[in-house]
């Protein structure tokens, strides 16, 4: 098949987050299976076309702060390539409806929208971290700014994502958790939805990390922001270190804004943990190719997010054979096969999180058995042989869905019914 993957994110130029990792892995898997794969992506420094490992990568120069313009900016490159030989299918993320421009330019090509975590989902997760008073203040500020208190939930980026997703021939989710959430939130048709996990081929340097370790380090990898559960982890650290004083905690990732105005999250966390701050390290951002060094010096990987879709950080920790403590909210229970490959805790429950940390810190054999099970699962459940056929099946289903559709898809998408956008 001739496949167009549309995404601003594509390493190495735009290795912004999990979408880029998915697109890179997906493109390589499909190319290795004999498909003609073209990725249409952004770059802060260059435009043009290169071929990497059998994948054609078309880039448009656009800085990340102008990412919302990508859907239109990439259309000329896509249109020229599609005109020379029509694509069989287009795939793009829900996030900012980045494939909407290309879908409008080639309405004859079947469209797949992949549910990552769009602006709508992120806003909803952040809302779960707010107190009732904070929610009221947020709505009042929206009212003062826009003249309507709940508009942020139904319009703007959310409207574009909702419209774009509703026009797709097939909506593909990496886990059942987000498929069910977005199906209910956006009144999506179950008949047009499918679950296909992210493909993930672990790099050799992760698989070569020895599973037994005596590092006595708990590591968090990810952006330091509220929705990643770092405040809950900060609340759990004193209880954990009081019981396990020979352990340390490491935060790896960019520090974003804290709940206190003008304060970065790393400073906020350090203030929260007080006397234990000498045993907590803030590494800051680390290049993707260096993550294995942090995981090699880790005994427990902790992912306490308020809600996650199908995080690559979990797949990386699984590949490294680390013992994982993860949130029950979202797709990580599916990644870890229940608690076969890790320990699950409810989100926003610091005492439960501290208890899980203490339990694993005191049981080296349990850490090793969980790490071995996790490594085995990531290799067999998410590799090319397992996910490649599922990806192909999703593309064929999109084609069949388009052929069976008697009403042509309209672009821009259907008129908004705000009552259906929760």
mmCIF file of N, CA, C and O in Angstrom, residues 269-369:
data_model
loop_
_atom_site.group_PDB
_atom_site.id
_atom_site.type_symbol
_atom_site.label_atom_id
_atom_site.label_comp_id
_atom_site.label_asym_id
_atom_site.label_seq_id
_atom_site.Cartn_x
_atom_site.Cartn_y
_atom_site.Cartn_z
ATOM 1 N N UNK A 269 8.595 20.979 43.813
ATOM 2 C CA UNK A 269 8.727 19.645 44.386
ATOM 3 C C UNK A 269 9.769 19.642 45.498
ATOM 4 O O UNK A 269 9.562 19.061 46.575
ATOM 5 N N UNK A 270 10.900 20.294 45.249
ATOM 6 C CA UNK A 270 11.950 20.355 46.271
ATOM 7 C C UNK A 270 11.431 20.991 47.548
ATOM 8 O O UNK A 270 11.762 20.550 48.656
ATOM 9 N N UNK A 271 10.605 22.010 47.393
ATOM 10 C CA UNK A 271 10.032 22.654 48.578
ATOM 11 C C UNK A 271 9.057 21.726 49.292
ATOM 12 O O UNK A 271 9.016 21.687 50.531
ATOM 13 N N UNK A 272 8.304 20.932 48.528
ATOM 14 C CA UNK A 272 7.323 20.024 49.121
ATOM 15 C C UNK A 272 7.987 18.909 49.937
ATOM 16 O O UNK A 272 7.445 18.480 50.958
ATOM 17 N N UNK A 273 9.128 18.420 49.476
ATOM 18 C CA UNK A 273 9.740 17.279 50.157
ATOM 19 C C UNK A 273 10.654 17.688 51.300
ATOM 20 O O UNK A 273 11.078 16.833 52.084
ATOM 21 N N UNK A 274 10.960 18.971 51.412
ATOM 22 C CA UNK A 274 11.636 19.511 52.582
ATOM 23 C C UNK A 274 12.941 18.826 52.930
ATOM 24 O O UNK A 274 13.901 18.817 52.160
ATOM 25 N N UNK A 275 12.983 18.201 54.100
ATOM 26 C CA UNK A 275 14.214 17.629 54.636
ATOM 27 C C UNK A 275 14.783 16.506 53.785
ATOM 28 O O UNK A 275 15.959 16.145 53.921
ATOM 29 N N UNK A 276 13.986 15.926 52.890
ATOM 30 C CA UNK A 276 14.445 14.807 52.066
ATOM 31 C C UNK A 276 15.014 15.271 50.727
ATOM 32 O O UNK A 276 15.365 14.441 49.888
ATOM 33 N N UNK A 277 15.109 16.579 50.521
ATOM 34 C CA UNK A 277 15.526 17.100 49.217
ATOM 35 C C UNK A 277 16.940 16.673 48.840
ATOM 36 O O UNK A 277 17.276 16.594 47.656
ATOM 37 N N UNK A 278 17.794 16.369 49.822
ATOM 38 C CA UNK A 278 19.168 15.954 49.514
ATOM 39 C C UNK A 278 19.214 14.591 48.833
ATOM 40 O O UNK A 278 20.223 14.224 48.223
ATOM 41 N N UNK A 279 18.119 13.822 48.926
ATOM 42 C CA UNK A 279 18.065 12.497 48.319
ATOM 43 C C UNK A 279 17.240 12.485 47.033
ATOM 44 O O UNK A 279 16.900 11.413 46.521
ATOM 45 N N UNK A 280 16.923 13.674 46.529
ATOM 46 C CA UNK A 280 16.154 13.803 45.293
ATOM 47 C C UNK A 280 16.973 14.592 44.280
ATOM 48 O O UNK A 280 17.515 15.653 44.594
ATOM 49 N N UNK A 281 17.056 14.072 43.056
ATOM 50 C CA UNK A 281 17.862 14.670 42.000
ATOM 51 C C UNK A 281 16.966 15.072 40.830
ATOM 52 O O UNK A 281 16.073 14.327 40.431
ATOM 53 N N UNK A 282 17.213 16.264 40.290
ATOM 54 C CA UNK A 282 16.504 16.744 39.110
ATOM 55 C C UNK A 282 17.507 16.825 37.957
ATOM 56 O O UNK A 282 18.387 17.671 37.948
ATOM 57 N N UNK A 283 17.360 15.917 36.997
ATOM 58 C CA UNK A 283 18.321 15.809 35.905
ATOM 59 C C UNK A 283 18.016 16.795 34.786
ATOM 60 O O UNK A 283 18.914 17.264 34.097
ATOM 61 N N UNK A 284 16.756 17.134 34.594
ATOM 62 C CA UNK A 284 16.354 17.975 33.477
ATOM 63 C C UNK A 284 16.136 17.140 32.227
ATOM 64 O O UNK A 284 16.069 15.911 32.275
ATOM 65 N N UNK A 285 16.011 17.810 31.088
ATOM 66 C CA UNK A 285 15.754 17.109 29.828
ATOM 67 C C UNK A 285 16.961 16.274 29.419
ATOM 68 O O UNK A 285 18.105 16.697 29.578
ATOM 69 N N UNK A 286 16.678 15.099 28.880
ATOM 70 C CA UNK A 286 17.717 14.190 28.409
ATOM 71 C C UNK A 286 17.353 13.761 26.990
ATOM 72 O O UNK A 286 16.192 13.412 26.727
ATOM 73 N N UNK A 287 18.288 13.778 26.039
ATOM 74 C CA UNK A 287 17.984 13.313 24.681
ATOM 75 C C UNK A 287 17.461 11.885 24.698
ATOM 76 O O UNK A 287 17.861 11.073 25.548
ATOM 77 N N UNK A 288 16.578 11.572 23.738
ATOM 78 C CA UNK A 288 15.964 10.251 23.689
ATOM 79 C C UNK A 288 17.017 9.148 23.674
ATOM 80 O O UNK A 288 16.856 8.107 24.320
ATOM 81 N N UNK A 289 18.100 9.378 22.978
ATOM 82 C CA UNK A 289 19.151 8.375 22.883
ATOM 83 C C UNK A 289 19.936 8.162 24.148
ATOM 84 O O UNK A 289 20.775 7.252 24.230
ATOM 85 N N UNK A 290 19.692 8.990 25.167
ATOM 86 C CA UNK A 290 20.410 8.879 26.436
ATOM 87 C C UNK A 290 19.533 8.337 27.560
ATOM 88 O O UNK A 290 20.026 8.129 28.678
ATOM 89 N N UNK A 291 18.262 8.091 27.273
ATOM 90 C CA UNK A 291 17.351 7.606 28.311
ATOM 91 C C UNK A 291 17.823 6.278 28.887
ATOM 92 O O UNK A 291 17.665 5.996 30.083
ATOM 93 N N UNK A 292 18.435 5.441 28.051
ATOM 94 C CA UNK A 292 18.861 4.125 28.539
ATOM 95 C C UNK A 292 19.869 4.226 29.672
ATOM 96 O O UNK A 292 19.911 3.369 30.556
ATOM 97 N N UNK A 293 20.665 5.290 29.683
ATOM 98 C CA UNK A 293 21.643 5.461 30.753
ATOM 99 C C UNK A 293 20.950 5.723 32.085
ATOM 100 O O UNK A 293 21.393 5.253 33.137
ATOM 101 N N UNK A 294 19.859 6.485 32.038
ATOM 102 C CA UNK A 294 19.096 6.755 33.257
ATOM 103 C C UNK A 294 18.395 5.483 33.746
ATOM 104 O O UNK A 294 18.373 5.199 34.947
ATOM 105 N N UNK A 295 17.848 4.710 32.816
ATOM 106 C CA UNK A 295 17.150 3.487 33.198
ATOM 107 C C UNK A 295 18.113 2.409 33.680
ATOM 108 O O UNK A 295 17.767 1.591 34.541
ATOM 109 N N UNK A 296 19.328 2.393 33.143
ATOM 110 C CA UNK A 296 20.314 1.414 33.601
ATOM 111 C C UNK A 296 20.671 1.640 35.065
ATOM 112 O O UNK A 296 21.012 0.695 35.786
ATOM 113 N N UNK A 297 20.596 2.874 35.511
ATOM 114 C CA UNK A 297 20.894 3.215 36.906
ATOM 115 C C UNK A 297 19.613 3.371 37.715
ATOM 116 O O UNK A 297 19.493 4.235 38.572
ATOM 117 N N UNK A 298 18.633 2.532 37.416
ATOM 118 C CA UNK A 298 17.318 2.605 38.055
ATOM 119 C C UNK A 298 16.906 1.225 38.546
ATOM 120 O O UNK A 298 17.140 0.228 37.856
ATOM 121 N N UNK A 299 16.298 1.172 39.698
ATOM 122 C CA UNK A 299 15.712 -0.082 40.182
ATOM 123 C C UNK A 299 14.199 -0.096 40.005
ATOM 124 O O UNK A 299 13.604 -1.133 39.724
ATOM 125 N N UNK A 300 13.566 1.068 40.194
ATOM 126 C CA UNK A 300 12.108 1.172 40.071
ATOM 127 C C UNK A 300 11.782 2.350 39.167
ATOM 128 O O UNK A 300 12.243 3.474 39.411
ATOM 129 N N UNK A 301 10.981 2.101 38.142
ATOM 130 C CA UNK A 301 10.484 3.175 37.274
ATOM 131 C C UNK A 301 9.063 3.501 37.714
ATOM 132 O O UNK A 301 8.212 2.613 37.789
ATOM 133 N N UNK A 302 8.800 4.768 38.002
ATOM 134 C CA UNK A 302 7.490 5.158 38.512
ATOM 135 C C UNK A 302 6.810 6.091 37.508
ATOM 136 O O UNK A 302 7.413 7.059 37.029
ATOM 137 N N UNK A 303 5.548 5.763 37.177
ATOM 138 C CA UNK A 303 4.771 6.543 36.197
ATOM 139 C C UNK A 303 3.396 6.819 36.828
ATOM 140 O O UNK A 303 2.411 6.135 36.529
ATOM 141 N N UNK A 304 3.292 7.820 37.695
ATOM 142 C CA UNK A 304 2.078 8.032 38.495
ATOM 143 C C UNK A 304 1.068 8.987 37.874
ATOM 144 O O UNK A 304 0.365 9.711 38.576
ATOM 145 N N UNK A 305 0.945 8.998 36.548
ATOM 146 C CA UNK A 305 0.137 9.995 35.840
ATOM 147 C C UNK A 305 -1.319 10.003 36.294
ATOM 148 O O UNK A 305 -1.880 8.971 36.672
ATOM 149 N N UNK A 306 -1.927 11.181 36.208
ATOM 150 C CA UNK A 306 -3.360 11.302 36.473
ATOM 151 C C UNK A 306 -4.139 10.484 35.443
ATOM 152 O O UNK A 306 -5.150 9.848 35.775
ATOM 153 N N UNK A 307 -3.673 10.487 34.210
ATOM 154 C CA UNK A 307 -4.244 9.646 33.138
ATOM 155 C C UNK A 307 -3.232 9.584 32.008
ATOM 156 O O UNK A 307 -2.615 10.584 31.662
ATOM 157 N N UNK A 308 -3.027 8.405 31.445
ATOM 158 C CA UNK A 308 -2.133 8.246 30.296
ATOM 159 C C UNK A 308 -2.831 7.406 29.243
ATOM 160 O O UNK A 308 -3.658 6.552 29.556
ATOM 161 N N UNK A 309 -2.436 7.636 28.005
ATOM 162 C CA UNK A 309 -2.980 6.863 26.902
ATOM 163 C C UNK A 309 -2.194 5.560 26.745
ATOM 164 O O UNK A 309 -2.578 4.515 27.272
ATOM 165 N N UNK A 310 -1.086 5.610 26.057
ATOM 166 C CA UNK A 310 -0.253 4.430 25.805
ATOM 167 C C UNK A 310 1.192 4.913 25.806
ATOM 168 O O UNK A 310 1.843 4.948 24.769
ATOM 169 N N UNK A 311 1.703 5.321 26.967
ATOM 170 C CA UNK A 311 2.963 6.084 27.015
ATOM 171 C C UNK A 311 4.187 5.281 26.608
ATOM 172 O O UNK A 311 4.394 4.146 27.048
ATOM 173 N N UNK A 312 5.011 5.902 25.779
ATOM 174 C CA UNK A 312 6.266 5.286 25.377
ATOM 175 C C UNK A 312 7.218 5.121 26.545
ATOM 176 O O UNK A 312 8.042 4.202 26.547
ATOM 177 N N UNK A 313 7.115 5.989 27.547
ATOM 178 C CA UNK A 313 8.001 5.864 28.700
ATOM 179 C C UNK A 313 7.795 4.531 29.398
ATOM 180 O O UNK A 313 8.740 3.940 29.936
ATOM 181 N N UNK A 314 6.578 4.013 29.364
ATOM 182 C CA UNK A 314 6.304 2.699 29.948
ATOM 183 C C UNK A 314 6.937 1.605 29.093
ATOM 184 O O UNK A 314 7.541 0.651 29.620
ATOM 185 N N UNK A 315 6.829 1.723 27.776
ATOM 186 C CA UNK A 315 7.432 0.740 26.879
ATOM 187 C C UNK A 315 8.952 0.731 27.020
ATOM 188 O O UNK A 315 9.589 -0.329 26.968
ATOM 189 N N UNK A 316 9.545 1.913 27.223
ATOM 190 C CA UNK A 316 10.994 2.004 27.407
ATOM 191 C C UNK A 316 11.418 1.333 28.705
ATOM 192 O O UNK A 316 12.410 0.583 28.736
ATOM 193 N N UNK A 317 10.675 1.587 29.786
ATOM 194 C CA UNK A 317 11.009 0.968 31.068
ATOM 195 C C UNK A 317 10.817 -0.543 31.002
ATOM 196 O O UNK A 317 11.597 -1.306 31.593
ATOM 197 N N UNK A 318 9.793 -0.990 30.292
ATOM 198 C CA UNK A 318 9.587 -2.430 30.099
ATOM 199 C C UNK A 318 10.765 -3.040 29.350
ATOM 200 O O UNK A 318 11.267 -4.109 29.710
ATOM 201 N N UNK A 319 11.215 -2.366 28.299
ATOM 202 C CA UNK A 319 12.338 -2.869 27.505
ATOM 203 C C UNK A 319 13.613 -2.963 28.330
ATOM 204 O O UNK A 319 14.433 -3.865 28.136
ATOM 205 N N UNK A 320 13.778 -2.020 29.253
ATOM 206 C CA UNK A 320 14.961 -2.008 30.119
ATOM 207 C C UNK A 320 14.884 -3.049 31.229
ATOM 208 O O UNK A 320 15.852 -3.230 31.971
ATOM 209 N N UNK A 321 13.738 -3.718 31.356
ATOM 210 C CA UNK A 321 13.583 -4.732 32.388
ATOM 211 C C UNK A 321 13.485 -4.160 33.782
ATOM 212 O O UNK A 321 13.899 -4.789 34.760
ATOM 213 N N UNK A 322 12.909 -2.960 33.878
ATOM 214 C CA UNK A 322 12.776 -2.337 35.189
ATOM 215 C C UNK A 322 11.459 -2.743 35.852
ATOM 216 O O UNK A 322 10.459 -3.012 35.170
ATOM 217 N N UNK A 323 11.442 -2.747 37.161
ATOM 218 C CA UNK A 323 10.188 -2.896 37.902
ATOM 219 C C UNK A 323 9.427 -1.581 37.780
ATOM 220 O O UNK A 323 9.999 -0.515 37.992
ATOM 221 N N UNK A 324 8.153 -1.664 37.425
ATOM 222 C CA UNK A 324 7.373 -0.462 37.114
ATOM 223 C C UNK A 324 6.207 -0.317 38.078
ATOM 224 O O UNK A 324 5.486 -1.284 38.353
ATOM 225 N N UNK A 325 6.035 0.901 38.589
ATOM 226 C CA UNK A 325 4.823 1.280 39.310
ATOM 227 C C UNK A 325 4.110 2.295 38.435
ATOM 228 O O UNK A 325 4.682 3.332 38.097
ATOM 229 N N UNK A 326 2.882 1.981 38.041
ATOM 230 C CA UNK A 326 2.165 2.828 37.086
ATOM 231 C C UNK A 326 0.746 3.098 37.552
ATOM 232 O O UNK A 326 0.179 2.351 38.347
ATOM 233 N N UNK A 327 0.185 4.154 37.020
ATOM 234 C CA UNK A 327 -1.192 4.526 37.332
ATOM 235 C C UNK A 327 -2.180 3.582 36.659
ATOM 236 O O UNK A 327 -1.976 3.131 35.524
ATOM 237 N N UNK A 328 -3.265 3.297 37.366
ATOM 238 C CA UNK A 328 -4.343 2.482 36.798
ATOM 239 C C UNK A 328 -5.162 3.247 35.765
ATOM 240 O O UNK A 328 -5.933 2.648 35.018
ATOM 241 N N UNK A 329 -5.035 4.568 35.726
ATOM 242 C CA UNK A 329 -5.898 5.393 34.886
ATOM 243 C C UNK A 329 -5.349 5.472 33.468
ATOM 244 O O UNK A 329 -4.298 6.061 33.226
ATOM 245 N N UNK A 330 -6.052 4.849 32.522
ATOM 246 C CA UNK A 330 -5.641 4.924 31.132
ATOM 247 C C UNK A 330 -5.169 3.592 30.602
ATOM 248 O O UNK A 330 -5.678 2.531 30.978
ATOM 249 N N UNK A 331 -4.153 3.630 29.730
ATOM 250 C CA UNK A 331 -3.739 2.444 28.996
ATOM 251 C C UNK A 331 -2.642 1.615 29.621
ATOM 252 O O UNK A 331 -2.342 0.522 29.122
ATOM 253 N N UNK A 332 -2.018 2.090 30.701
ATOM 254 C CA UNK A 332 -0.897 1.326 31.252
ATOM 255 C C UNK A 332 -1.296 -0.036 31.818
ATOM 256 O O UNK A 332 -0.501 -0.982 31.730
ATOM 257 N N UNK A 333 -2.499 -0.205 32.383
ATOM 258 C CA UNK A 333 -2.885 -1.568 32.766
ATOM 259 C C UNK A 333 -2.898 -2.539 31.588
ATOM 260 O O UNK A 333 -2.607 -3.729 31.756
ATOM 261 N N UNK A 334 -3.214 -2.029 30.397
ATOM 262 C CA UNK A 334 -3.178 -2.884 29.207
ATOM 263 C C UNK A 334 -1.733 -3.168 28.793
ATOM 264 O O UNK A 334 -1.390 -4.299 28.422
ATOM 265 N N UNK A 335 -0.882 -2.157 28.862
ATOM 266 C CA UNK A 335 0.520 -2.367 28.526
ATOM 267 C C UNK A 335 1.160 -3.402 29.437
ATOM 268 O O UNK A 335 1.937 -4.257 28.998
ATOM 269 N N UNK A 336 0.845 -3.332 30.731
ATOM 270 C CA UNK A 336 1.472 -4.197 31.727
ATOM 271 C C UNK A 336 0.706 -5.491 31.952
ATOM 272 O O UNK A 336 1.041 -6.249 32.867
ATOM 273 N N UNK A 337 -0.321 -5.730 31.125
ATOM 274 C CA UNK A 337 -1.108 -6.959 31.223
ATOM 275 C C UNK A 337 -1.642 -7.141 32.642
ATOM 276 O O UNK A 337 -1.377 -8.150 33.308
ATOM 277 N N UNK A 338 -2.418 -6.138 33.067
ATOM 278 C CA UNK A 338 -2.868 -6.131 34.457
ATOM 279 C C UNK A 338 -1.674 -5.862 35.342
ATOM 280 O O UNK A 338 -0.929 -4.915 35.124
ATOM 281 N N UNK A 339 -1.437 -6.703 36.312
ATOM 282 C CA UNK A 339 -0.259 -6.557 37.169
ATOM 283 C C UNK A 339 0.717 -7.704 36.950
ATOM 284 O O UNK A 339 1.555 -7.995 37.801
ATOM 285 N N UNK A 340 0.646 -8.313 35.771
ATOM 286 C CA UNK A 340 1.591 -9.371 35.428
ATOM 287 C C UNK A 340 3.006 -8.819 35.284
ATOM 288 O O UNK A 340 3.984 -9.492 35.609
ATOM 289 N N UNK A 341 3.097 -7.573 34.798
ATOM 290 C CA UNK A 341 4.411 -6.998 34.476
ATOM 291 C C UNK A 341 4.715 -5.729 35.265
ATOM 292 O O UNK A 341 5.647 -4.995 34.926
ATOM 293 N N UNK A 342 3.939 -5.415 36.280
ATOM 294 C CA UNK A 342 4.185 -4.200 37.049
ATOM 295 C C UNK A 342 3.187 -4.074 38.173
ATOM 296 O O UNK A 342 2.308 -4.924 38.355
ATOM 297 N N UNK A 343 3.319 -3.003 38.930
ATOM 298 C CA UNK A 343 2.420 -2.711 40.045
ATOM 299 C C UNK A 343 1.554 -1.518 39.648
ATOM 300 O O UNK A 343 2.070 -0.488 39.198
ATOM 301 N N UNK A 344 0.247 -1.648 39.815
ATOM 302 C CA UNK A 344 -0.678 -0.577 39.466
ATOM 303 C C UNK A 344 -1.212 0.087 40.719
ATOM 304 O O UNK A 344 -1.537 -0.587 41.703
ATOM 305 N N UNK A 345 -1.299 1.418 40.683
ATOM 306 C CA UNK A 345 -1.823 2.182 41.814
ATOM 307 C C UNK A 345 -2.855 3.172 41.307
ATOM 308 O O UNK A 345 -2.783 3.632 40.159
ATOM 309 N N UNK A 346 -3.835 3.524 42.108
ATOM 310 C CA UNK A 346 -4.805 4.534 41.678
ATOM 311 C C UNK A 346 -4.130 5.899 41.585
ATOM 312 O O UNK A 346 -3.220 6.204 42.360
ATOM 313 N N UNK A 347 -4.549 6.728 40.633
ATOM 314 C CA UNK A 347 -3.946 8.064 40.527
ATOM 315 C C UNK A 347 -4.349 8.948 41.695
ATOM 316 O O UNK A 347 -5.384 8.737 42.317
ATOM 317 N N UNK A 348 -3.501 9.916 41.985
ATOM 318 C CA UNK A 348 -3.766 10.937 42.999
ATOM 319 C C UNK A 348 -3.994 10.328 44.394
ATOM 320 O O UNK A 348 -4.787 10.837 45.174
ATOM 321 N N UNK A 349 -3.271 9.243 44.678
ATOM 322 C CA UNK A 349 -3.312 8.602 45.995
ATOM 323 C C UNK A 349 -1.877 8.428 46.493
ATOM 324 O O UNK A 349 -1.293 7.344 46.425
ATOM 325 N N UNK A 350 -1.267 9.501 47.015
ATOM 326 C CA UNK A 350 0.149 9.452 47.388
ATOM 327 C C UNK A 350 0.477 8.373 48.422
ATOM 328 O O UNK A 350 1.554 7.762 48.352
ATOM 329 N N UNK A 351 -0.400 8.118 49.370
ATOM 330 C CA UNK A 351 -0.114 7.114 50.392
ATOM 331 C C UNK A 351 -0.034 5.723 49.780
ATOM 332 O O UNK A 351 0.813 4.912 50.160
ATOM 333 N N UNK A 352 -0.928 5.430 48.830
ATOM 334 C CA UNK A 352 -0.888 4.132 48.159
ATOM 335 C C UNK A 352 0.386 4.031 47.318
ATOM 336 O O UNK A 352 1.040 2.980 47.282
ATOM 337 N N UNK A 353 0.747 5.113 46.658
ATOM 338 C CA UNK A 353 1.970 5.134 45.854
ATOM 339 C C UNK A 353 3.191 4.901 46.738
ATOM 340 O O UNK A 353 4.080 4.112 46.392
ATOM 341 N N UNK A 354 3.230 5.561 47.895
ATOM 342 C CA UNK A 354 4.348 5.361 48.819
ATOM 343 C C UNK A 354 4.429 3.912 49.277
ATOM 344 O O UNK A 354 5.525 3.330 49.366
ATOM 345 N N UNK A 355 3.287 3.307 49.563
ATOM 346 C CA UNK A 355 3.260 1.908 49.975
ATOM 347 C C UNK A 355 3.806 0.981 48.909
ATOM 348 O O UNK A 355 4.532 0.021 49.202
ATOM 349 N N UNK A 356 3.465 1.257 47.641
ATOM 350 C CA UNK A 356 3.964 0.437 46.534
ATOM 351 C C UNK A 356 5.474 0.596 46.382
ATOM 352 O O UNK A 356 6.197 -0.385 46.125
ATOM 353 N N UNK A 357 5.969 1.809 46.528
ATOM 354 C CA UNK A 357 7.412 2.044 46.457
ATOM 355 C C UNK A 357 8.142 1.285 47.562
ATOM 356 O O UNK A 357 9.173 0.644 47.321
ATOM 357 N N UNK A 358 7.600 1.353 48.754
ATOM 358 C CA UNK A 358 8.223 0.655 49.884
ATOM 359 C C UNK A 358 8.236 -0.855 49.646
ATOM 360 O O UNK A 358 9.243 -1.538 49.886
ATOM 361 N N UNK A 359 7.125 -1.378 49.162
ATOM 362 C CA UNK A 359 7.025 -2.819 48.906
ATOM 363 C C UNK A 359 8.077 -3.287 47.912
ATOM 364 O O UNK A 359 8.777 -4.291 48.147
ATOM 365 N N UNK A 360 8.234 -2.585 46.807
ATOM 366 C CA UNK A 360 9.206 -2.990 45.801
ATOM 367 C C UNK A 360 10.639 -2.747 46.269
ATOM 368 O O UNK A 360 11.543 -3.541 45.973
ATOM 369 N N UNK A 361 10.853 -1.660 46.995
ATOM 370 C CA UNK A 361 12.205 -1.369 47.476
ATOM 371 C C UNK A 361 12.713 -2.477 48.397
ATOM 372 O O UNK A 361 13.915 -2.759 48.446
ATOM 373 N N UNK A 362 11.816 -3.121 49.108
ATOM 374 C CA UNK A 362 12.186 -4.156 50.072
ATOM 375 C C UNK A 362 12.178 -5.564 49.479
ATOM 376 O O UNK A 362 12.460 -6.526 50.193
ATOM 377 N N UNK A 363 11.895 -5.691 48.189
ATOM 378 C CA UNK A 363 11.760 -7.024 47.603
ATOM 379 C C UNK A 363 12.478 -7.080 46.249
ATOM 380 O O UNK A 363 11.879 -6.853 45.197
ATOM 381 N N UNK A 364 13.774 -7.391 46.284
ATOM 382 C CA UNK A 364 14.579 -7.413 45.060
ATOM 383 C C UNK A 364 14.110 -8.503 44.098
ATOM 384 O O UNK A 364 14.108 -8.300 42.878
ATOM 385 N N UNK A 365 13.721 -9.652 44.618
ATOM 386 C CA UNK A 365 13.290 -10.740 43.738
ATOM 387 C C UNK A 365 12.015 -10.377 42.994
ATOM 388 O O UNK A 365 11.848 -10.722 41.818
ATOM 389 N N UNK A 366 11.103 -9.647 43.645
ATOM 390 C CA UNK A 366 9.885 -9.200 42.974
ATOM 391 C C UNK A 366 10.222 -8.191 41.884
ATOM 392 O O UNK A 366 9.655 -8.242 40.787
ATOM 393 N N UNK A 367 11.152 -7.301 42.173
ATOM 394 C CA UNK A 367 11.563 -6.328 41.158
ATOM 395 C C UNK A 367 12.109 -7.042 39.920
ATOM 396 O O UNK A 367 11.779 -6.689 38.788
ATOM 397 N N UNK A 368 12.923 -8.039 40.135
ATOM 398 C CA UNK A 368 13.530 -8.747 39.013
ATOM 399 C C UNK A 368 12.499 -9.550 38.220
ATOM 400 O O UNK A 368 12.539 -9.572 36.985
ATOM 401 N N UNK A 369 11.577 -10.199 38.903
ATOM 402 C CA UNK A 369 10.573 -10.989 38.190
ATOM 403 C C UNK A 369 9.642 -10.095 37.378
ATOM 404 O O UNK A 369 9.276 -10.431 36.239
#
